[in-house]
Coordinates of C-alpha atoms in Angstrom, one line a residue:
M1 CA 98.1 84.0 87.8
K2 CA 96.9 86.1 90.7
K3 CA 98.4 89.6 91.0
A4 CA 99.8 88.9 94.4
E5 CA 101.6 85.8 92.9
L6 CA 103.0 88.0 90.2
L7 CA 104.5 90.4 92.8
F8 CA 105.8 87.5 94.9
N9 CA 107.4 85.8 91.9
A10 CA 109.1 89.2 91.0
Y11 CA 110.3 89.5 94.6
K12 CA 111.7 85.9 94.7
S13 CA 113.4 86.2 91.2
R14 CA 114.6 89.7 91.9
K15 CA 113.2 90.8 88.5
E16 CA 110.9 93.8 88.1
I17 CA 107.6 93.5 86.3
E18 CA 105.6 95.9 84.2
P19 CA 102.7 97.5 86.2
F20 CA 99.6 95.4 85.7
P21 CA 96.0 96.9 85.7
L22 CA 95.1 97.5 89.4
T23 CA 92.1 99.3 90.9
E24 CA 92.2 101.1 94.2
E25 CA 89.6 98.7 95.5
E26 CA 91.7 95.6 94.9
A27 CA 95.1 97.0 96.0
K28 CA 94.6 96.2 99.7
K29 CA 93.6 92.6 99.0
V30 CA 96.5 92.1 96.7
K31 CA 98.8 93.5 99.4
E32 CA 97.3 91.1 102.1
E33 CA 97.8 88.1 99.8
F34 CA 101.4 89.2 98.8
V35 CA 102.3 89.7 102.5
E36 CA 100.9 86.3 103.4
L37 CA 103.1 84.7 100.7
L38 CA 106.2 86.6 101.9
I39 CA 105.7 85.7 105.6
N40 CA 104.9 82.0 104.8
N41 CA 108.0 81.8 102.7
E42 CA 110.5 83.9 104.7
G43 CA 109.1 84.5 108.2
F44 CA 107.9 87.7 109.9
G45 CA 110.5 90.3 110.8
G46 CA 108.6 93.5 111.5
Y47 CA 107.0 96.5 109.9
K48 CA 107.8 99.6 107.9
L49 CA 105.8 102.7 108.4
S50 CA 105.2 105.3 105.7
G51 CA 102.9 107.9 104.5
F52 CA 101.3 105.3 102.2
G53 CA 100.5 103.0 105.1
E54 CA 102.2 100.0 106.7
G55 CA 104.4 97.4 105.0
V56 CA 105.7 94.1 106.4
L57 CA 109.4 93.1 106.7
T58 CA 110.4 89.5 106.4
K59 CA 113.4 88.2 108.3
P60 CA 115.8 88.1 105.2
M61 CA 114.9 91.8 104.4
I62 CA 116.5 92.8 107.7
T63 CA 120.3 92.9 108.1
R64 CA 123.0 94.1 110.4
E65 CA 125.8 93.4 107.9
N66 CA 128.0 96.3 106.8
T67 CA 127.7 95.2 103.2
I68 CA 124.1 95.3 102.1
E69 CA 123.0 93.5 99.0
L70 CA 120.6 95.4 96.8
W71 CA 118.0 93.0 95.4
F72 CA 116.5 95.2 92.7
R73 CA 117.5 97.9 90.1
N74 CA 115.6 100.9 91.6
H75 CA 116.5 101.2 95.3
K76 CA 116.2 104.4 97.3
L77 CA 117.7 105.1 100.7
E78 CA 116.1 106.6 103.8
V79 CA 117.6 107.3 107.1
E80 CA 115.2 106.2 109.9
I81 CA 114.9 105.3 113.5
V82 CA 114.2 101.6 114.0
A83 CA 112.4 100.3 117.1
L84 CA 112.6 96.8 118.5
V85 CA 109.1 96.2 119.7
E86 CA 107.4 93.5 121.9
N87 CA 103.6 93.5 122.3
G88 CA 103.4 97.1 121.1
E89 CA 106.0 98.3 123.5
V90 CA 109.3 99.9 122.3
K91 CA 112.2 98.0 124.0
R92 CA 115.2 99.5 122.1
T93 CA 115.8 102.0 119.4
F94 CA 118.5 102.0 116.6
L95 CA 119.8 104.3 113.9
G96 CA 118.9 102.5 110.7
L97 CA 118.6 102.7 106.9
E98 CA 115.5 101.6 105.0
I99 CA 116.3 100.8 101.4
P100 CA 112.9 100.3 99.6
A101 CA 112.5 99.1 96.0
P102 CA 109.4 98.4 93.9
R103 CA 108.7 95.1 92.3
F104 CA 107.6 97.1 89.3
T105 CA 109.8 98.7 86.7
T106 CA 109.1 102.2 87.9
W107 CA 108.7 104.2 91.1
D108 CA 106.3 106.6 89.3
L109 CA 103.0 104.9 90.2
P110 CA 99.7 105.9 91.9
S111 CA 99.7 105.3 95.6
H112 CA 97.5 102.2 95.4
Y113 CA 100.3 100.4 93.5
I114 CA 102.7 101.2 96.4
V115 CA 100.1 99.7 98.8
A116 CA 99.7 96.5 96.7
D117 CA 103.5 96.1 96.5
N118 CA 103.8 96.0 100.3
I119 CA 104.8 99.7 100.5
F120 CA 107.9 98.8 98.4
A121 CA 109.5 97.0 101.4
A122 CA 112.9 95.5 100.4
R123 CA 115.9 96.0 102.8
L124 CA 116.3 97.3 106.3
Y125 CA 119.7 97.9 107.9
I126 CA 119.8 98.0 111.7
G127 CA 122.7 100.2 112.8
P128 CA 123.9 101.1 116.3
E129 CA 121.6 101.4 119.3
I130 CA 120.6 105.0 120.1
D131 CA 118.5 106.5 122.9
P132 CA 116.4 109.7 122.6
P133 CA 116.9 112.6 122.2
F134 CA 118.2 111.4 118.8
G135 CA 119.6 114.7 117.6
S136 CA 120.5 115.7 114.0
F137 CA 122.2 113.6 111.4
K138 CA 124.1 114.2 108.1
L139 CA 124.0 111.7 105.2
Y140 CA 127.0 111.2 102.8
I141 CA 127.0 109.0 99.7
N142 CA 130.5 108.2 98.3
G143 CA 131.9 111.0 100.5
K144 CA 129.5 113.6 99.1
F145 CA 127.1 115.4 101.5
V146 CA 123.5 114.8 100.3
G147 CA 121.2 115.7 103.2
E148 CA 120.6 116.2 106.8
G149 CA 117.7 116.0 109.2
E150 CA 116.5 114.8 112.5
P151 CA 113.6 112.6 113.6
K152 CA 110.7 114.7 114.9
Y153 CA 108.7 111.7 116.0
K154 CA 108.6 109.8 119.3
P155 CA 108.9 106.0 118.7
E156 CA 106.2 105.2 121.2
D157 CA 103.7 107.4 119.3
K158 CA 104.3 105.6 116.0
V159 CA 104.1 102.0 117.2
K160 CA 100.7 100.2 117.4
E161 CA 99.8 97.8 120.2
Y162 CA 99.7 94.7 117.9
M163 CA 103.2 95.3 116.6
K164 CA 106.3 93.2 117.3
G165 CA 109.8 92.8 115.8
Y166 CA 111.7 95.6 114.2
V167 CA 109.6 98.6 113.2
S168 CA 111.1 101.1 110.8
L169 CA 109.5 104.3 112.0
G170 CA 109.7 106.7 109.1
V171 CA 112.1 108.6 107.0
F172 CA 113.8 111.8 108.2
I173 CA 116.5 112.0 105.5
G174 CA 115.7 111.0 102.0
P175 CA 114.5 109.2 100.0
I176 CA 117.6 109.3 97.7
S177 CA 118.3 107.0 94.8
V178 CA 121.2 104.6 95.4
K179 CA 123.0 101.9 93.4
K180 CA 125.4 99.0 93.8
G181 CA 128.9 100.2 94.7
D182 CA 127.7 103.2 96.7
K183 CA 129.3 103.9 100.1
I184 CA 126.9 105.3 102.7
R185 CA 127.9 107.3 105.8
V186 CA 125.6 108.7 108.4
E187 CA 127.0 111.0 111.1
G188 CA 125.5 112.3 114.3
K189 CA 125.1 111.1 117.9
R190 CA 125.7 107.6 116.4
S191 CA 127.2 106.8 112.9
I192 CA 126.7 104.3 110.1
N193 CA 129.2 103.2 107.5
V194 CA 128.0 100.6 105.0
S195 CA 128.6 99.5 101.4
L196 CA 125.9 98.6 98.9
I197 CA 126.7 95.6 96.8

């Protein structure tokens, strides 16, 4: 079975797999094939931007529900600004949560594995609409303060001209490990209250 199919089957079955042998040279091709399988199966929803490159979000990955289903065992949580983009132009911006997870059994992998695994794209929560200046935010998990920060980026500087859909622009608080049952609260100019199930 092709490596992209192994990742796709892990994604669809919500079961992590052991890391397979992967060279840096083949990682990008595996990612392209994995992304094609995802989009053909679930429809295109947008992009996630990270220091490792660009991942693709499918429609089911994106939610506005205040209860967010975690699909894998090893999720992390990142507070981000999310842009709604048409033809490379930012139309609206939202406070959001990106909740990435690997299809592999571990996060502790060389960067080309992260690339092959679609930059660990899993869930994206779109919270309330927010206009710049965004200001500073505090993150609480189960009522406990765990971090604060503010986005230093301008959405229009991060978005590329070919982009469309929802674009998760990059973490400014996190990543922090989360699990089912956690209650997430973000406070600032706008707030988020969600439960992970």
